[in-house]
GROMACS .gro file of C-alpha atoms in nm:
model
  490
    1MET     CA    1  10.073  19.438  -1.960
    2SER     CA    2  10.404  19.475  -1.802
    3LYS     CA    3  10.517  19.806  -1.508
    4LYS     CA    4  10.737  19.975  -1.452
    5LEU     CA    5  11.002  19.893  -1.165
    6ILE     CA    6  11.111  20.214  -0.949
    7ILE     CA    7  11.390  20.010  -0.702
    8VAL     CA    8  11.470  20.231  -0.387
    9GLU     CA    9  11.686  20.155  -0.032
   10SER     CA   10  11.394  20.093   0.187
   11PRO     CA   11  11.048  19.980   0.253
   12ALA     CA   12  10.873  20.340   0.402
   13LYS     CA   13  10.974  20.524   0.115
   14ALA     CA   14  10.887  20.231  -0.151
   15ARG     CA   15  10.581  20.274   0.035
   16THR     CA   16  10.566  20.713  -0.012
   17ILE     CA   17  10.584  20.650  -0.395
   18SER     CA   18  10.400  20.412  -0.436
   19ARG     CA   19  10.123  20.614  -0.382
   20TYR     CA   20  10.230  20.900  -0.606
   21LEU     CA   21  10.232  20.656  -0.871
   22GLY     CA   22   9.952  20.461  -1.063
   23ASN     CA   23   9.937  20.098  -1.085
   24GLU     CA   24  10.171  20.055  -1.435
   25PHE     CA   25  10.456  20.153  -1.174
   26GLU     CA   26  10.604  19.887  -0.889
   27VAL     CA   27  10.824  19.950  -0.679
   28LYS     CA   28  11.054  19.764  -0.478
   29ALA     CA   29  11.347  19.822  -0.242
   30SER     CA   30  11.664  19.707  -0.175
   31VAL     CA   31  11.725  19.744   0.192
   32GLY     CA   32  11.993  19.942   0.169
   33HIS     CA   33  12.292  19.729   0.019
   34ILE     CA   34  12.327  19.396  -0.136
   35LYS     CA   35  12.659  19.333  -0.191
   36ASP     CA   36  12.996  19.451   0.009
   37LEU     CA   37  13.342  19.350   0.041
   38PRO     CA   38  13.358  18.939   0.199
   39LYS     CA   39  13.300  18.954   0.637
   40ASN     CA   40  13.625  18.807   0.739
   41ARG     CA   41  13.870  18.837   0.559
   42LEU     CA   42  14.048  19.122   0.320
   43GLY     CA   43  13.882  19.094  -0.034
   44VAL     CA   44  14.110  19.367  -0.174
   45ASP     CA   45  14.365  19.206  -0.446
   46ILE     CA   46  14.670  19.498  -0.320
   47ASP     CA   47  14.871  19.302  -0.648
   48LYS     CA   48  14.579  19.374  -0.949
   49ASN     CA   49  14.538  19.766  -0.856
   50PHE     CA   50  14.402  19.765  -0.506
   51ALA     CA   51  14.105  19.499  -0.676
   52PRO     CA   52  13.800  19.455  -0.464
   53GLU     CA   53  13.604  19.137  -0.403
   54PHE     CA   54  13.243  19.256  -0.387
   55LYS     CA   55  12.971  18.934  -0.230
   56ILE     CA   56  12.640  18.910  -0.121
   57ILE     CA   57  12.566  19.051   0.151
   58PRO     CA   58  12.450  18.702   0.342
   59GLY     CA   59  12.096  18.719   0.396
   60LYS     CA   60  12.048  18.947   0.122
   61GLU     CA   61  11.953  18.638  -0.123
   62LYS     CA   62  11.606  18.682  -0.097
   63VAL     CA   63  11.596  19.035  -0.146
   64ILE     CA   64  11.794  18.991  -0.479
   65ARG     CA   65  11.518  18.681  -0.618
   66GLU     CA   66  11.255  18.887  -0.529
   67LEU     CA   67  11.417  19.193  -0.710
   68LYS     CA   68  11.489  18.971  -0.997
   69LYS     CA   69  11.148  18.878  -1.077
   70ALA     CA   70  11.034  19.121  -1.075
   71ALA     CA   71  11.270  19.296  -1.341
   72LYS     CA   72  11.170  18.990  -1.563
   73LYS     CA   73  10.855  19.090  -1.609
   74ALA     CA   74  10.940  19.515  -1.675
   75SER     CA   75  10.914  19.722  -1.937
   76GLU     CA   76  11.146  20.007  -1.815
   77ILE     CA   77  11.422  19.958  -1.412
   78TYR     CA   78  11.461  20.294  -1.268
   79LEU     CA   79  11.721  20.241  -0.907
   80ALA     CA   80  11.584  20.594  -0.743
   81ALA     CA   81  11.887  20.454  -0.404
   82ASP     CA   82  11.969  20.759  -0.265
   83PRO     CA   83  12.136  21.060  -0.396
   84ASP     CA   84  12.499  21.044  -0.300
   85ARG     CA   85  12.826  20.811  -0.331
   86GLU     CA   86  12.700  20.519  -0.117
   87GLY     CA   87  12.319  20.527  -0.320
   88GLU     CA   88  12.526  20.548  -0.689
   89ALA     CA   89  12.662  20.169  -0.535
   90ILE     CA   90  12.375  20.013  -0.482
   91CYS     CA   91  12.229  20.125  -0.833
   92PHE     CA   92  12.536  19.997  -0.968
   93HIS     CA   93  12.541  19.596  -0.762
   94VAL     CA   94  12.163  19.564  -0.847
   95ALA     CA   95  12.217  19.632  -1.160
   96SER     CA   96  12.447  19.447  -1.171
   97GLU     CA   97  12.286  19.060  -1.052
   98ILE     CA   98  11.892  19.210  -1.234
   99GLY     CA   99  11.943  19.305  -1.578
  100ASN     CA  100  11.990  19.028  -1.762
  101GLY     CA  101  12.052  19.231  -2.120
  102ASN     CA  102  11.774  19.417  -2.004
  103LYS     CA  103  11.864  19.790  -2.200
  104ASN     CA  104  11.598  19.964  -2.057
  105ILE     CA  105  11.718  20.025  -1.710
  106TYR     CA  106  11.769  20.414  -1.568
  107ARG     CA  107  11.896  20.599  -1.321
  108VAL     CA  108  11.669  20.843  -1.105
  109MET     CA  109  11.758  21.071  -0.821
  110PHE     CA  110  11.521  21.318  -0.614
  111ASN     CA  111  11.599  21.522  -0.370
  112GLU     CA  112  11.302  21.544  -0.194
  113ILE     CA  113  10.969  21.282  -0.221
  114THR     CA  114  10.697  21.471  -0.339
  115ARG     CA  115  10.495  21.264  -0.605
  116LYS     CA  116  10.634  21.588  -0.797
  117THR     CA  117  10.982  21.586  -0.798
  118ILE     CA  118  10.933  21.176  -0.835
  119VAL     CA  119  10.680  21.213  -1.149
  120GLU     CA  120  10.961  21.450  -1.306
  121ALA     CA  121  11.265  21.271  -1.292
  122VAL     CA  122  11.090  20.962  -1.408
  123LYS     CA  123  11.016  21.113  -1.716
  124LYS     CA  124  11.442  21.231  -1.716
  125PRO     CA  125  11.627  20.925  -1.647
  126GLY     CA  126  12.006  20.923  -1.670
  127GLU     CA  127  12.244  20.637  -1.601
  128ILE     CA  128  12.510  20.579  -1.366
  129ASN     CA  129  12.775  20.821  -1.261
  130GLU     CA  130  13.007  20.549  -1.256
  131ASN     CA  131  13.310  20.794  -1.098
  132LEU     CA  132  13.050  20.793  -0.841
  133VAL     CA  133  13.041  20.414  -0.791
  134HIS     CA  134  13.384  20.458  -0.788
  135ALA     CA  135  13.476  20.685  -0.545
  136GLN     CA  136  13.254  20.488  -0.315
  137PHE     CA  137  13.492  20.146  -0.372
  138ALA     CA  138  13.779  20.418  -0.325
  139ARG     CA  139  13.643  20.442  -0.039
  140ARG     CA  140  13.514  20.081   0.103
  141ILE     CA  141  13.878  19.992   0.046
  142LEU     CA  142  14.031  20.204   0.173
  143ASP     CA  143  13.844  20.169   0.496
  144ARG     CA  144  13.907  19.740   0.466
  145ILE     CA  145  14.265  19.832   0.389
  146VAL     CA  146  14.301  20.074   0.754
  147GLY     CA  147  14.089  19.826   0.935
  148TYR     CA  148  14.263  19.556   0.842
  149LYS     CA  149  14.614  19.677   0.893
  150ILE     CA  150  14.618  19.851   1.136
  151SER     CA  151  14.349  19.592   1.381
  152PRO     CA  152  14.652  19.375   1.472
  153LEU     CA  153  14.812  19.657   1.668
  154LEU     CA  154  14.531  19.723   1.849
  155TRP     CA  155  14.511  19.327   1.912
  156GLU     CA  156  14.837  19.320   2.030
  157LYS     CA  157  14.874  19.639   2.196
  158VAL     CA  158  14.557  19.668   2.395
  159ARG     CA  159  14.266  19.394   2.329
  160ARG     CA  160  14.195  19.101   2.030
  161GLY     CA  161  13.877  19.174   1.891
  162LEU     CA  162  13.950  19.606   1.874
  163SER     CA  163  13.891  19.708   1.558
  164ALA     CA  164  14.011  20.036   1.337
  165GLY     CA  165  13.901  20.273   1.115
  166ARG     CA  166  14.044  20.546   0.868
  167VAL     CA  167  13.850  20.791   1.013
  168GLN     CA  168  13.713  20.657   1.397
  169THR     CA  169  14.033  20.661   1.441
  170VAL     CA  170  14.150  21.042   1.370
  171ALA     CA  171  13.832  21.134   1.594
  172LEU     CA  172  13.929  20.857   1.944
  173ARG     CA  173  14.278  21.019   1.821
  174LEU     CA  174  14.133  21.394   1.838
  175ILE     CA  175  13.979  21.259   2.238
  176VAL     CA  176  14.252  21.107   2.349
  177ASP     CA  177  14.422  21.423   2.302
  178ARG     CA  178  14.166  21.671   2.444
  179GLU     CA  179  14.183  21.443   2.744
  180ARG     CA  180  14.577  21.469   2.747
  181GLU     CA  181  14.511  21.878   2.793
  182ILE     CA  182  14.299  21.854   3.059
  183LYS     CA  183  14.499  21.580   3.277
  184ASN     CA  184  14.796  21.860   3.171
  185PHE     CA  185  14.607  22.126   3.312
  186LYS     CA  186  14.697  22.369   3.524
  187PRO     CA  187  14.460  22.640   3.692
  188GLU     CA  188  14.529  22.985   3.701
  189GLU     CA  189  14.397  23.138   3.998
  190TYR     CA  190  14.268  23.576   3.889
  191TRP     CA  191  13.991  23.786   4.066
  192THR     CA  192  13.605  23.946   3.852
  193PHE     CA  193  13.533  24.298   3.953
  194THR     CA  194  13.189  24.375   3.952
  195ALA     CA  195  13.012  24.670   4.044
  196THR     CA  196  12.648  24.717   4.079
  197LEU     CA  197  12.544  25.062   3.996
  198SER     CA  198  12.350  25.376   3.964
  199GLY     CA  199  12.263  25.717   3.806
  200LYS     CA  200  12.023  25.976   3.869
  201SER     CA  201  11.742  25.763   3.766
  202GLY     CA  202  11.847  25.540   4.044
  203GLU     CA  203  11.799  25.218   3.792
  204THR     CA  204  12.052  24.947   3.877
  205PHE     CA  205  12.328  24.814   3.624
  206ALA     CA  206  12.612  24.602   3.669
  207ALA     CA  207  12.947  24.720   3.518
  208LYS     CA  208  13.268  24.435   3.546
  209ALA     CA  209  13.571  24.551   3.509
  210HIS     CA  210  13.764  24.544   3.196
  211LYS     CA  211  14.086  24.773   3.221
  212PHE     CA  212  14.322  24.981   3.421
  213GLU     CA  213  14.344  25.341   3.273
  214ASP     CA  214  14.690  25.336   3.112
  215GLY     CA  215  14.471  25.028   2.840
  216LYS     CA  216  14.599  24.694   3.014
  217LYS     CA  217  14.374  24.446   3.018
  218PHE     CA  218  14.219  24.385   3.353
  219LYS     CA  219  14.447  24.084   3.519
  220VAL     CA  220  14.499  24.048   3.884
  221GLU     CA  221  14.604  23.686   3.986
  222ASN     CA  222  14.622  23.693   4.403
  223GLU     CA  223  14.384  23.830   4.644
  224LYS     CA  224  14.695  24.098   4.834
  225VAL     CA  225  14.626  24.275   4.470
  226ALA     CA  226  14.240  24.249   4.482
  227ARG     CA  227  14.171  24.304   4.819
  228GLU     CA  228  14.437  24.663   4.831
  229ILE     CA  229  14.203  24.767   4.431
  230GLU     CA  230  13.882  24.699   4.640
  231SER     CA  231  13.960  24.958   4.913
  232ARG     CA  232  14.080  25.219   4.706
  233ILE     CA  233  13.829  25.192   4.492
  234LYS     CA  234  13.499  25.155   4.773
  235ASN     CA  235  13.626  25.558   4.881
  236SER     CA  236  13.657  25.654   4.498
  237PRO     CA  237  13.402  25.805   4.298
  238PHE     CA  238  13.268  25.553   4.023
  239GLU     CA  239  13.245  25.840   3.684
  240VAL     CA  240  13.100  25.736   3.339
  241ILE     CA  241  13.320  25.882   3.074
  242SER     CA  242  13.225  25.752   2.771
  243LYS     CA  243  12.922  25.667   2.545
  244ASN     CA  244  12.896  25.490   2.287
  245SER     CA  245  12.592  25.373   2.078
  246LYS     CA  246  12.584  25.193   1.785
  247LYS     CA  247  12.316  25.017   1.550
  248ARG     CA  248  12.446  24.628   1.484
  249ARG     CA  249  12.205  24.392   1.234
  250GLU     CA  250  12.237  24.034   1.254
  251LYS     CA  251  12.191  23.803   0.978
  252PRO     CA  252  11.986  23.479   0.977
  253LEU     CA  253  12.197  23.160   1.010
  254PRO     CA  254  12.180  22.995   0.677
  255PRO     CA  255  11.919  22.616   0.639
  256PHE     CA  256  12.063  22.349   0.778
  257ILE     CA  257  12.334  22.135   0.639
  258THR     CA  258  12.355  21.768   0.778
  259SER     CA  259  12.669  21.879   1.068
  260LYS     CA  260  12.481  22.165   1.166
  261LEU     CA  261  12.138  21.967   1.281
  262GLN     CA  262  12.298  21.730   1.423
  263GLN     CA  263  12.487  21.978   1.679
  264GLU     CA  264  12.164  22.240   1.681
  265ALA     CA  265  11.991  21.884   1.728
  266TYR     CA  266  12.233  21.722   2.055
  267ASN     CA  267  12.258  22.135   2.226
  268ARG     CA  268  11.867  22.194   2.170
  269PHE     CA  269  11.709  21.825   2.306
  270LYS     CA  270  12.031  21.697   2.334
  271PHE     CA  271  11.905  21.419   2.047
  272THR     CA  272  12.270  21.154   1.945
  273ALA     CA  273  12.385  21.254   1.648
  274LYS     CA  274  12.286  20.882   1.557
  275LYS     CA  275  11.913  20.959   1.687
  276THR     CA  276  11.862  21.311   1.433
  277MET     CA  277  11.932  21.118   1.219
  278MET     CA  278  11.681  20.836   1.240
  279ILE     CA  279  11.441  21.067   1.237
  280ALA     CA  280  11.574  21.315   0.985
  281GLN     CA  281  11.537  21.002   0.771
  282ARG     CA  282  11.189  20.884   0.876
  283LEU     CA  283  11.134  21.249   0.789
  284TYR     CA  284  11.228  21.189   0.456
  285GLU     CA  285  11.080  20.932   0.355
  286GLY     CA  286  10.756  20.999   0.415
  287LEU     CA  287  10.504  20.903   0.734
  288ASP     CA  288  10.133  20.900   0.734
  289LEU     CA  289   9.959  21.230   0.755
  290GLY     CA  290   9.585  21.169   0.791
  291GLU     CA  291   9.407  21.427   0.548
  292PHE     CA  292   9.721  21.474   0.375
  293GLY     CA  293   9.864  21.128   0.267
  294ARG     CA  294  10.197  20.983   0.297
  295VAL     CA  295  10.433  21.270   0.269
  296GLY     CA  296  10.803  21.298   0.251
  297LEU     CA  297  10.831  21.615   0.499
  298ILE     CA  298  11.204  21.745   0.435
  299THR     CA  299  11.483  21.739   0.145
  300TYR     CA  300  11.747  21.477   0.174
  301MET     CA  301  11.934  21.453   0.495
  302ARG     CA  302  12.287  21.428   0.395
  303THR     CA  303  12.414  21.739   0.220
  304ASP     CA  304  12.704  22.008   0.319
  305SER     CA  305  12.506  22.253   0.070
  306THR     CA  306  12.370  22.536   0.206
  307ARG     CA  307  12.190  22.631  -0.213
  308VAL     CA  308  11.837  22.560  -0.204
  309SER     CA  309  11.604  22.559  -0.551
  310GLU     CA  310  11.437  22.888  -0.666
  311GLU     CA  311  11.064  22.668  -0.657
  312ALA     CA  312  11.156  22.707  -0.289
  313ILE     CA  313  11.237  23.026  -0.216
  314ASN     CA  314  10.982  23.184  -0.403
  315SER     CA  315  10.702  22.988  -0.156
  316VAL     CA  316  10.927  23.063   0.147
  317ARG     CA  317  10.851  23.412  -0.011
  318GLU     CA  318  10.521  23.398  -0.085
  319LEU     CA  319  10.442  23.222   0.330
  320ILE     CA  320  10.685  23.555   0.469
  321LYS     CA  321  10.462  23.823   0.277
  322LYS     CA  322  10.188  23.629   0.350
  323GLU     CA  323  10.237  23.544   0.731
  324MET     CA  324  10.518  23.801   0.845
  325GLY     CA  325  10.429  24.071   0.569
  326GLU     CA  326  10.634  24.233   0.353
  327ASN     CA  327  10.789  24.462   0.621
  328TYR     CA  328  10.990  24.071   0.704
  329LEU     CA  329  11.054  23.997   0.377
  330PRO     CA  330  11.429  24.098   0.214
  331GLN     CA  331  11.398  24.251  -0.160
  332LYS     CA  332  11.619  23.937  -0.293
  333PRO     CA  333  11.623  23.642  -0.168
  334ASN     CA  334  11.899  23.525   0.082
  335VAL     CA  335  12.247  23.405  -0.055
  336PHE     CA  336  12.463  23.221   0.189
  337LYS     CA  337  12.854  23.083   0.155
  338LYS     CA  338  12.918  22.843   0.023
  339SER     CA  339  13.224  22.646   0.197
  340LYS     CA  340  13.520  22.538  -0.012
  341SER     CA  341  13.516  22.142   0.101
  342ALA     CA  342  13.151  22.147   0.015
  343GLN     CA  343  13.071  21.893  -0.281
  344ASP     CA  344  12.754  22.082  -0.302
  345ALA     CA  345  12.539  21.773  -0.490
  346HIS     CA  346  12.238  21.849  -0.313
  347GLU     CA  347  12.055  22.133  -0.160
  348ALA     CA  348  12.045  22.176   0.206
  349ILE     CA  349  11.769  22.027   0.468
  350ARG     CA  350  11.428  22.245   0.417
  351PRO     CA  351  11.038  22.139   0.448
  352THR     CA  352  10.955  21.972   0.105
  353ASN     CA  353  10.639  22.126   0.139
  354VAL     CA  354  10.662  22.461   0.299
  355GLU     CA  355  10.299  22.526   0.377
  356LEU     CA  356  10.285  22.163   0.556
  357LYS     CA  357  10.310  22.454   0.913
  358PRO     CA  358  10.488  22.228   1.179
  359GLU     CA  359  10.077  22.251   1.470
  360ASN     CA  360   9.918  22.111   1.154
  361LEU     CA  361  10.136  21.835   1.183
  362ARG     CA  362  10.149  21.768   1.518
  363LYS     CA  363   9.894  21.471   1.551
  364TYR     CA  364  10.026  21.288   1.353
  365LEU     CA  365  10.390  21.325   1.390
  366SER     CA  366  10.511  21.114   1.779
  367GLU     CA  367  10.682  21.385   1.959
  368ASP     CA  368  11.081  21.388   1.841
  369GLU     CA  369  11.018  21.355   1.502
  370TYR     CA  370  10.764  21.687   1.515
  371LYS     CA  371  11.061  21.869   1.694
  372LEU     CA  372  11.299  21.798   1.493
  373TYR     CA  373  11.083  21.870   1.200
  374ASN     CA  374  10.945  22.188   1.344
  375LEU     CA  375  11.314  22.295   1.403
  376ILE     CA  376  11.412  22.175   1.079
  377TRP     CA  377  11.071  22.444   0.927
  378LYS     CA  378  11.172  22.741   1.163
  379ARG     CA  379  11.538  22.709   1.069
  380PHE     CA  380  11.417  22.735   0.712
  381VAL     CA  381  11.116  23.005   0.726
  382ALA     CA  382  11.396  23.197   0.959
  383SER     CA  383  11.639  23.207   0.638
  384GLN     CA  384  11.466  23.392   0.396
  385MET     CA  385  11.345  23.691   0.685
  386LYS     CA  386  11.546  24.007   0.711
  387SER     CA  387  11.778  24.077   0.991
  388ALA     CA  388  11.790  24.161   1.327
  389GLU     CA  389  11.812  24.557   1.406
  390PHE     CA  390  12.010  24.620   1.793
  391GLU     CA  391  12.100  24.875   1.910
  392ILE     CA  392  12.387  24.846   2.129
  393THR     CA  393  12.498  25.090   2.422
  394GLU     CA  394  12.890  25.033   2.589
  395TYR     CA  395  12.948  25.262   2.887
  396GLU     CA  396  13.284  25.347   3.014
  397ILE     CA  397  13.306  25.452   3.366
  398LYS     CA  398  13.611  25.518   3.577
  399SER     CA  399  13.717  25.417   3.961
  400ASP     CA  400  14.095  25.471   4.047
  401GLY     CA  401  14.276  25.398   3.766
  402VAL     CA  402  14.019  25.112   3.665
  403ILE     CA  403  13.770  25.115   3.358
  404PHE     CA  404  13.516  24.929   3.416
  405LEU     CA  405  13.260  24.853   3.146
  406ALA     CA  406  12.853  24.823   3.124
  407ARG     CA  407  12.705  24.673   2.822
  408GLY     CA  408  12.314  24.689   2.650
  409SER     CA  409  12.117  24.647   2.397
  410VAL     CA  410  11.771  24.728   2.265
  411LEU     CA  411  11.625  24.560   2.023
  412LEU     CA  412  11.457  24.738   1.710
  413PHE     CA  413  11.344  24.505   1.495
  414ASP     CA  414  11.331  24.112   1.547
  415GLY     CA  415  11.372  23.989   1.228
  416TYR     CA  416  11.424  23.707   1.174
  417LEU     CA  417  11.441  23.629   1.550
  418LYS     CA  418  10.978  23.644   1.496
  419VAL     CA  419  11.075  23.278   1.375
  420TYR     CA  420  11.398  23.110   1.482
  421ARG     CA  421  11.587  23.231   1.784
  422ASN     CA  422  11.957  23.051   1.830
  423GLN     CA  423  11.887  22.928   2.208
  424ILE     CA  424  12.245  22.896   2.212
  425LYS     CA  425  12.356  23.221   2.230
  426SER     CA  426  12.435  23.407   2.499
  427ASP     CA  427  12.112  23.684   2.682
  428GLU     CA  428  12.418  23.913   2.817
  429ASP     CA  429  12.325  24.168   2.539
  430SER     CA  430  11.982  24.224   2.616
  431ARG     CA  431  11.996  24.387   2.906
  432LEU     CA  432  11.897  24.781   2.891
  433LEU     CA  433  12.062  25.021   3.079
  434PRO     CA  434  11.966  25.388   3.184
  435LEU     CA  435  12.021  25.681   3.028
  436LEU     CA  436  12.387  25.820   3.154
  437GLU     CA  437  12.566  26.156   3.082
  438VAL     CA  438  12.905  26.166   3.030
  439GLY     CA  439  13.107  26.296   3.325
  440GLU     CA  440  12.765  26.181   3.538
  441ILE     CA  441  12.934  26.020   3.894
  442LEU     CA  442  12.741  25.749   3.982
  443ASN     CA  443  12.647  25.583   4.279
  444LEU     CA  444  12.762  25.242   4.441
  445ASN     CA  445  12.551  25.008   4.532
  446LYS     CA  446  12.777  24.689   4.574
  447LEU     CA  447  13.127  24.585   4.447
  448ASP     CA  448  13.135  24.248   4.473
  449VAL     CA  449  13.518  24.039   4.431
  450GLU     CA  450  13.574  23.674   4.342
  451GLN     CA  451  13.841  23.464   4.350
  452LYS     CA  452  13.875  23.241   4.010
  453PHE     CA  453  14.061  22.973   3.836
  454THR     CA  454  14.093  22.938   3.469
  455GLN     CA  455  13.973  22.662   3.377
  456PRO     CA  456  14.059  22.288   3.160
  457PRO     CA  457  13.893  22.245   2.824
  458SER     CA  458  13.517  22.102   2.825
  459ARG     CA  459  13.539  21.715   2.695
  460TYR     CA  460  13.378  21.703   2.370
  461THR     CA  461  13.057  21.660   2.370
  462GLU     CA  462  12.880  21.482   2.033
  463ALA     CA  463  12.807  21.828   1.917
  464SER     CA  464  13.140  22.008   1.941
  465LEU     CA  465  13.368  21.653   1.802
  466ILE     CA  466  13.135  21.714   1.533
  467ARG     CA  467  13.182  22.058   1.507
  468THR     CA  468  13.574  21.982   1.520
  469LEU     CA  469  13.548  21.710   1.241
  470GLU     CA  470  13.365  21.984   1.029
  471GLU     CA  471  13.615  22.228   1.097
  472LYS     CA  472  13.877  22.027   0.988
  473GLY     CA  473  13.761  21.821   0.718
  474ILE     CA  474  13.729  21.487   0.841
  475GLY     CA  475  13.467  21.305   0.718
  476ARG     CA  476  13.167  21.351   0.515
  477PRO     CA  477  12.836  21.484   0.654
  478SER     CA  478  12.655  21.119   0.579
  479THR     CA  479  12.983  20.953   0.853
  480TYR     CA  480  12.948  21.178   1.163
  481ALA     CA  481  12.653  20.986   1.317
  482THR     CA  482  12.858  20.632   1.220
  483ILE     CA  483  13.158  20.786   1.375
  484VAL     CA  484  13.051  20.936   1.640
  485SER     CA  485  12.837  20.634   1.739
  486THR     CA  486  13.104  20.402   1.741
  487ILE     CA  487  13.329  20.484   1.989
  488GLN     CA  488  13.131  20.556   2.122
  489ASN     CA  489  13.043  20.197   2.164
  490ARG     CA  490  13.318  20.055   2.183
   0.00000   0.00000   0.00000
């Protein structure tokens, strides 16, 4: 009896999928692209409507022979490369090599590698999307033309052997411009005043000078003026002139898109974008989890969308209700605003099964795999929880024409912070302040007067460069890791 053939990109994904399907299926891997433009020449006929000349990639001949052999015996062929334009182009080239007139050749896509998703995808196959194929070809052709036309200029002006890319070139320009800003930066002197005060209760707290009595911003630019103000303040009373209390709600963050995952993994763990994507690829393709079998743990990791399936939302809401209580569950699911530039082709990055808690899988995962899965799991769960609530209190305190500001907050309800805390945020607002009354005269325990200088803009880190590229609409989620690593390598 002939088998049905499924062709995916990677051997790891092939192993995971083969365990989900019965003996009637054979699963093979193309190991990425099988065709590309020739390596040592342009390969694009500019005079004939930019027609590309795709050739079999050296070393892929054996892969193609094996795919052809399997295809001859197959009753049906399912092309299941990744659900993006690169995957679509891979399917197109594979079909052109192994189709051999087989009419039963289909395109199937899945955003997550789970038994249910794969079985359902095979039941509802589609066709190769030629628009996506042409989009990938256009990008590849443009890369090649830019590289071949700009690279000779680099050889002449910089050094032979260098090559240019349409996106790396822009990213490099951002870095160079930032370096010029740093080089040309002229620091400016300024002085800060921080008073340590106490009221009737005796509790001490800090207040910073932030404006003058006439409303102008507190700005002191030399030591002479600073010392004059210091002398006056030390001999003047500190009076509470206003109190303002308000409640503030802090909404949960959306589940991860590719760029945000790369930024957060760098900020928390110092993972490079390339390392983050390599780990995410393993989590997506599937890992052996002992009693749980081989499981794909996260959805597709190249995405610019915060959209989540209804089934996944229902599952996480059920978990929140069971684990944290109804008090943490919003009446309706949280919906996040879509970026205008988002293609919205795939869901956000989330666990395929929210019941697979990180702590229960830790013994099966490497330390880095656990860190990234734990981050993705917590961010997704937190995204469907209630907002955190704070009470913010601000006191304005006057001394000899200078207004000092003391600010603090009390956490009233932790909400999503019970699961996920953004470690990058300043904790300045978490300070508690004593109860003070308007008109109350305070004791000055200490006055710190410091000379400081304005600082040049920071050099780009991987996270901040990716954030800038994203904000400016340069590149796509799948390209950020390559952009950064290419620049570093060169």
